[in-house]
Short mmCIF file of C-alpha atoms in Angstrom, two decimals:
data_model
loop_
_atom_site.label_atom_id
_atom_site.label_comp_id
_atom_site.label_asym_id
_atom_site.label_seq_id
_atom_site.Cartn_x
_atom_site.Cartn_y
_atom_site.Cartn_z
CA UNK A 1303 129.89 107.92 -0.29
CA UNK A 1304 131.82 111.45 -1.38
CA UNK A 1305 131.20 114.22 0.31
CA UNK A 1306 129.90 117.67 -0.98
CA UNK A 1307 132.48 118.51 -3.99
CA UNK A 1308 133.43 122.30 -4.66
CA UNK A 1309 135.48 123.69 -7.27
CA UNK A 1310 137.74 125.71 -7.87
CA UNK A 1311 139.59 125.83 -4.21
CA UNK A 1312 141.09 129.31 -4.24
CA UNK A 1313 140.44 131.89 -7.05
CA UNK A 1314 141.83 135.45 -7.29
CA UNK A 1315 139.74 138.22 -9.52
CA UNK A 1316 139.51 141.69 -10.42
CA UNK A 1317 137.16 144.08 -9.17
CA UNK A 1318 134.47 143.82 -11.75
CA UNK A 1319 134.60 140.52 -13.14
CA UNK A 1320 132.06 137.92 -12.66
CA UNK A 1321 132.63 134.43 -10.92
CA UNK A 1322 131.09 131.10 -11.29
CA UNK A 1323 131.72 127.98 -8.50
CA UNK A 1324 130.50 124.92 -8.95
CA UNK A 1325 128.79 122.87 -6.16
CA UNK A 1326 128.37 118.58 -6.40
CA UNK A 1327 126.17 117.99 -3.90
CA UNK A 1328 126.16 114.58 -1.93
CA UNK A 1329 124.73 111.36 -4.57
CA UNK A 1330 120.46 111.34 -3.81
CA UNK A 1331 121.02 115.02 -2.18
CA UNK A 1332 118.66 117.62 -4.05
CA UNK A 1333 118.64 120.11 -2.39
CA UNK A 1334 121.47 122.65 -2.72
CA UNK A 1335 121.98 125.71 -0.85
CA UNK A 1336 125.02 128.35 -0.62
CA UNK A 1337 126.62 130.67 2.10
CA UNK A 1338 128.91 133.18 2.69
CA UNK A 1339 131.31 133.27 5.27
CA UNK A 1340 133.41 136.11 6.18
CA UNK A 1341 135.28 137.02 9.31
CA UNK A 1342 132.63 139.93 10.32
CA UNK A 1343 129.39 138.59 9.27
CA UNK A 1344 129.98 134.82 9.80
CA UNK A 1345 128.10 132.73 7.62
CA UNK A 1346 125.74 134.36 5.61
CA UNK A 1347 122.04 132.49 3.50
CA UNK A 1348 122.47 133.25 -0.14
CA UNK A 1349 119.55 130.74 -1.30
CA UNK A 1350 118.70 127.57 -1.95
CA UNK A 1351 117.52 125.37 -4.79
CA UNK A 1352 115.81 122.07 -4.66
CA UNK A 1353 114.82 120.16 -7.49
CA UNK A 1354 116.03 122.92 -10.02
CA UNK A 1355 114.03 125.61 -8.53
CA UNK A 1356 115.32 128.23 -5.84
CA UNK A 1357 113.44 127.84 -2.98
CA UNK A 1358 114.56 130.75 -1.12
CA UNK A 1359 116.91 133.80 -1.09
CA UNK A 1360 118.68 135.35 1.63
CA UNK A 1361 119.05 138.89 1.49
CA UNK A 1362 121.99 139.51 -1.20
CA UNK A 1363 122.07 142.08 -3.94
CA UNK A 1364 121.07 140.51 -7.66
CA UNK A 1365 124.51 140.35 -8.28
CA UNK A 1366 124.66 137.12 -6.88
CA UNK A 1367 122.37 134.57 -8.56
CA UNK A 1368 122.73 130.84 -8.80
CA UNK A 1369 121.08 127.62 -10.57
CA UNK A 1370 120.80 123.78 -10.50
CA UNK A 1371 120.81 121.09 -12.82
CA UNK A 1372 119.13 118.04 -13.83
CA UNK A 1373 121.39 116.07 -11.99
CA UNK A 1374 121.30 118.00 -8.66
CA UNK A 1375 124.87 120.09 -9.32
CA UNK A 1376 124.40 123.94 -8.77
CA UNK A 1377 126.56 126.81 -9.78
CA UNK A 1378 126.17 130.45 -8.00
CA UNK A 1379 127.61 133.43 -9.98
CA UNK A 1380 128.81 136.75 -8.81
CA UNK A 1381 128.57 139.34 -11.56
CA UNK A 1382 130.69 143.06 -11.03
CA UNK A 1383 132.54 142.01 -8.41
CA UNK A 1384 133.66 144.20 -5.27
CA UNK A 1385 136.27 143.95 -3.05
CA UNK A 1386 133.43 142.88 -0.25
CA UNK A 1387 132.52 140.08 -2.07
CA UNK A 1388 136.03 138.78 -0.95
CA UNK A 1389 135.10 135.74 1.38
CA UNK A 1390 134.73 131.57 1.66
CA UNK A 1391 131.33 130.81 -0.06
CA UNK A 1392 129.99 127.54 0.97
CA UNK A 1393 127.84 124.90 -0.47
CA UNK A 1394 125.72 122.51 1.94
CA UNK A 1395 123.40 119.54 0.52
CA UNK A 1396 120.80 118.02 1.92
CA UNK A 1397 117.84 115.15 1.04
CA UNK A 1398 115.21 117.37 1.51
CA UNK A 1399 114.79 121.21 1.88
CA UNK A 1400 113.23 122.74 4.76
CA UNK A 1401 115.45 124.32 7.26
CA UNK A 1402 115.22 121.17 9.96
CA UNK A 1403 117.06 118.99 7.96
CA UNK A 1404 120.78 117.72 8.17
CA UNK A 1405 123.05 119.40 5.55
CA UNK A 1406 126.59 118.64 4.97
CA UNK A 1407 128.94 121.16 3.88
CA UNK A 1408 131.30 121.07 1.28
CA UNK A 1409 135.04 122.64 2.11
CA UNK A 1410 134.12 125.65 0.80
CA UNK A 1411 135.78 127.73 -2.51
CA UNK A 1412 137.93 130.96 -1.28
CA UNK A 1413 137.40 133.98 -3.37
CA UNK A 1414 139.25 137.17 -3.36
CA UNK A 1415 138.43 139.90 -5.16
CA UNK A 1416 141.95 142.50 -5.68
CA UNK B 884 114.81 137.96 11.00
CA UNK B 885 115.74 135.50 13.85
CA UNK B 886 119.26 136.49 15.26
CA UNK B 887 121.81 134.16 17.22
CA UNK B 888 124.57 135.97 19.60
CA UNK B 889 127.37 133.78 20.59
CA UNK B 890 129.71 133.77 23.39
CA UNK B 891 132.32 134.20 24.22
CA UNK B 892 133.77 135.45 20.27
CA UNK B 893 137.37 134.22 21.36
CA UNK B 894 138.49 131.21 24.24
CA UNK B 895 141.96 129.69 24.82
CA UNK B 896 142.22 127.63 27.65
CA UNK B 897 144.68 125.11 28.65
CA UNK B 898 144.26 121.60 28.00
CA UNK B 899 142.09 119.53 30.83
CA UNK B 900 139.73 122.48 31.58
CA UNK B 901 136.19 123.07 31.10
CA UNK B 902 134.70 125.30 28.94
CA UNK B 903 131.09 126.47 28.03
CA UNK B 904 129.68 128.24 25.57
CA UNK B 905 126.69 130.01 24.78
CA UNK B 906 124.27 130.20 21.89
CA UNK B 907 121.19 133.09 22.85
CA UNK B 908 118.44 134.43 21.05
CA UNK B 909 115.43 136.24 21.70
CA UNK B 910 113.25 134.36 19.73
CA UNK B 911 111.82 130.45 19.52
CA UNK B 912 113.53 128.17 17.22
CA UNK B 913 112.11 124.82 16.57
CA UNK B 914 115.45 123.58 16.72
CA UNK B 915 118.82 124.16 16.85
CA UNK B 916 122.39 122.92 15.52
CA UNK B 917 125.97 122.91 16.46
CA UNK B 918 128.41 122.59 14.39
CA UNK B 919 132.25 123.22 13.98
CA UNK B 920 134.68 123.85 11.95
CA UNK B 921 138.34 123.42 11.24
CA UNK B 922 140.44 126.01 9.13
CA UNK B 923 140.30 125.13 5.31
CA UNK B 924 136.74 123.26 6.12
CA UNK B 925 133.32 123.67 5.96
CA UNK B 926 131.12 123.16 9.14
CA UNK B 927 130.90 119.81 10.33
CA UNK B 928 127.33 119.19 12.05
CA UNK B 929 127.79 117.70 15.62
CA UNK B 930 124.17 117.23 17.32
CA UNK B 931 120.66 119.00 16.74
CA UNK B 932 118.81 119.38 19.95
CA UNK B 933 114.84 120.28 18.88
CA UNK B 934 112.60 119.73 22.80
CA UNK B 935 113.53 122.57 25.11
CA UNK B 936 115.23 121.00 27.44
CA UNK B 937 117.23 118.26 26.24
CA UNK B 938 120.56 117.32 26.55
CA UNK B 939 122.54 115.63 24.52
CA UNK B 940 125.94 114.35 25.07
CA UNK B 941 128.36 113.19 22.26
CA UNK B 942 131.40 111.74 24.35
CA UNK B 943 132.55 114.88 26.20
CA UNK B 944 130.57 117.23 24.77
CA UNK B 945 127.36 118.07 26.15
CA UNK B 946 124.70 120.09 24.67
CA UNK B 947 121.55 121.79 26.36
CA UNK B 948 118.45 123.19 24.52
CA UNK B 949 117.16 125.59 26.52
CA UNK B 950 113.82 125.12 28.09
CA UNK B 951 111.84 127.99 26.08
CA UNK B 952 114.21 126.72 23.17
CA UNK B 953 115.39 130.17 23.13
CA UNK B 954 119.14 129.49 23.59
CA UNK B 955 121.47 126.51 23.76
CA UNK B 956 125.13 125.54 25.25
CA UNK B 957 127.69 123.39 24.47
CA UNK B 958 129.76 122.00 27.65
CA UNK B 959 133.60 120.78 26.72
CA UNK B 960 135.05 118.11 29.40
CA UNK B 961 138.16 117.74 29.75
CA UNK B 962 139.09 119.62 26.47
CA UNK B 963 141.86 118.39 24.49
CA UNK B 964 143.77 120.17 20.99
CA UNK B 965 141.36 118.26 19.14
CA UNK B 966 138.39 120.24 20.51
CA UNK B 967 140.19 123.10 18.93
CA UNK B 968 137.81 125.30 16.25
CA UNK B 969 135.12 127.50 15.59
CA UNK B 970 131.83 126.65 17.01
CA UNK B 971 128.72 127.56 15.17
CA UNK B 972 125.07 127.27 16.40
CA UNK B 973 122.29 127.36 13.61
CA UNK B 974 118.50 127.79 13.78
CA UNK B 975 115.78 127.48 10.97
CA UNK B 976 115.42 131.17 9.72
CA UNK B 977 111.41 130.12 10.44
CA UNK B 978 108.61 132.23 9.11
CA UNK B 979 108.39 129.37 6.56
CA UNK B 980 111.54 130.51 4.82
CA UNK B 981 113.98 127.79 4.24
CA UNK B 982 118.01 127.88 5.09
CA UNK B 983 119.35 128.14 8.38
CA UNK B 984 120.63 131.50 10.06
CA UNK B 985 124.02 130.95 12.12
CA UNK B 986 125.47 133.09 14.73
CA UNK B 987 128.62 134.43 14.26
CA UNK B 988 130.89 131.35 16.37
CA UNK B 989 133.25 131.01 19.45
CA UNK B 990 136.89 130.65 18.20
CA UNK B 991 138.35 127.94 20.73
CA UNK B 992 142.15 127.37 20.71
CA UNK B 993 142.83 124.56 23.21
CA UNK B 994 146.78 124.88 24.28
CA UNK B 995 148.74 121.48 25.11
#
């Protein structure tokens, strides 16, 4: 059964531009939710979306917004990027959504922002 | 917003030793997680403990909930290279909300 799928890997931007990653969560999993990790805040709740709808959102500026799909895959965008956005965002699926359950993490997409 | 404080941040020890560390908060989860993580990876989940209390052993690991299920610790036997990584402990964020809130990790570098 394959794993939580993230791309791209490693992406360099400008300060300014926008970025979109691309989360395929784990076959049957609907319920998507992102993170951020960085060396001084550790990992960080953006939000989560089950079914197509966000169920939650952690406390992040509107420059970071996200969506799912029919078919469970989710995207999260970063608009006007700053140099803090720098850091490994994270995508996690799970079965069901509700904090208790078991997510599995995908290996993450690195973003820095020059 | 329910806050987790690990600790130690940073622990290299020698292989063979023991080694605990600590998860504490000052609020009630429901239950908690540990997980780690390898550079280049995301967090792999290794046990969820959820009655204050428990213990939970996963071969020499051992995990502890504690009995007000306000903290938790993880217990390395015997700790080999392998065991080397960053150790996260997660909660529900509770208050109905949905995600999980992490502390910030112990960095463990096991030397041969």
């Amino acid at each position: 059964k394959a794993g939580v799928t993230q791309t791209p890997r490693y992406l360099i931007k400008t300060r300014g531009q926008q970025v979109t990653l691309s989360c395929s969560p784990i076959s049957g999993h609907r319920s998507v939710s992102w993170y951020q990790q960085t060396p001084g805040q550790g990992l960080q709740f953006l939000f989560e979306y089950f079914s197509e709808t966000q169920r939650n959102k952690g406390n992040f500026p509107g420059r970071f917004s996200g969506r799912q799909f029919s078919n469970s895959r989710s995207e999260m965008n970063v608009s006007t990027l700053e140099l803090g956005d720098s850091a490994l965002y994270l995508c996690a699926s799970s079965s069901e959504t509700g904090g208790g359950n078991t997510i599995y993490f995908g290996e993450g997409s690195w973003l820095t922002v020059v | 917003t329910q806050l987790l404080e690990q600790s130690p941040q940073f622990l290299s020890i020698q292989e063979g030793e023991n080694l605990t560390v600590y998860c504490n908060s000052s609020s009630v989860f429901s239950s908690l997680q540990w997980y780690r993580q390898e550079p280049g990876e995301g967090p792999v989940l290794l046990v969820t403990v959820v009655t204050g209390g428990e213990v939970k052993k996963l071969k020499r690991l051992t995990f502890q909930f504690g009995d007000a299920r306000k903290d938790s610790s993880l217990h390395i036997t015997a700790a080999q290279p392998g065991d080397t990584g960053l150790y996260l402990c997660a909660g529900p964020k509770g208050g109905g909300a949905d995600g999980l809130t992490f502390g910030k990790g112990t960095h463990l570098i096991i030397q041969p």
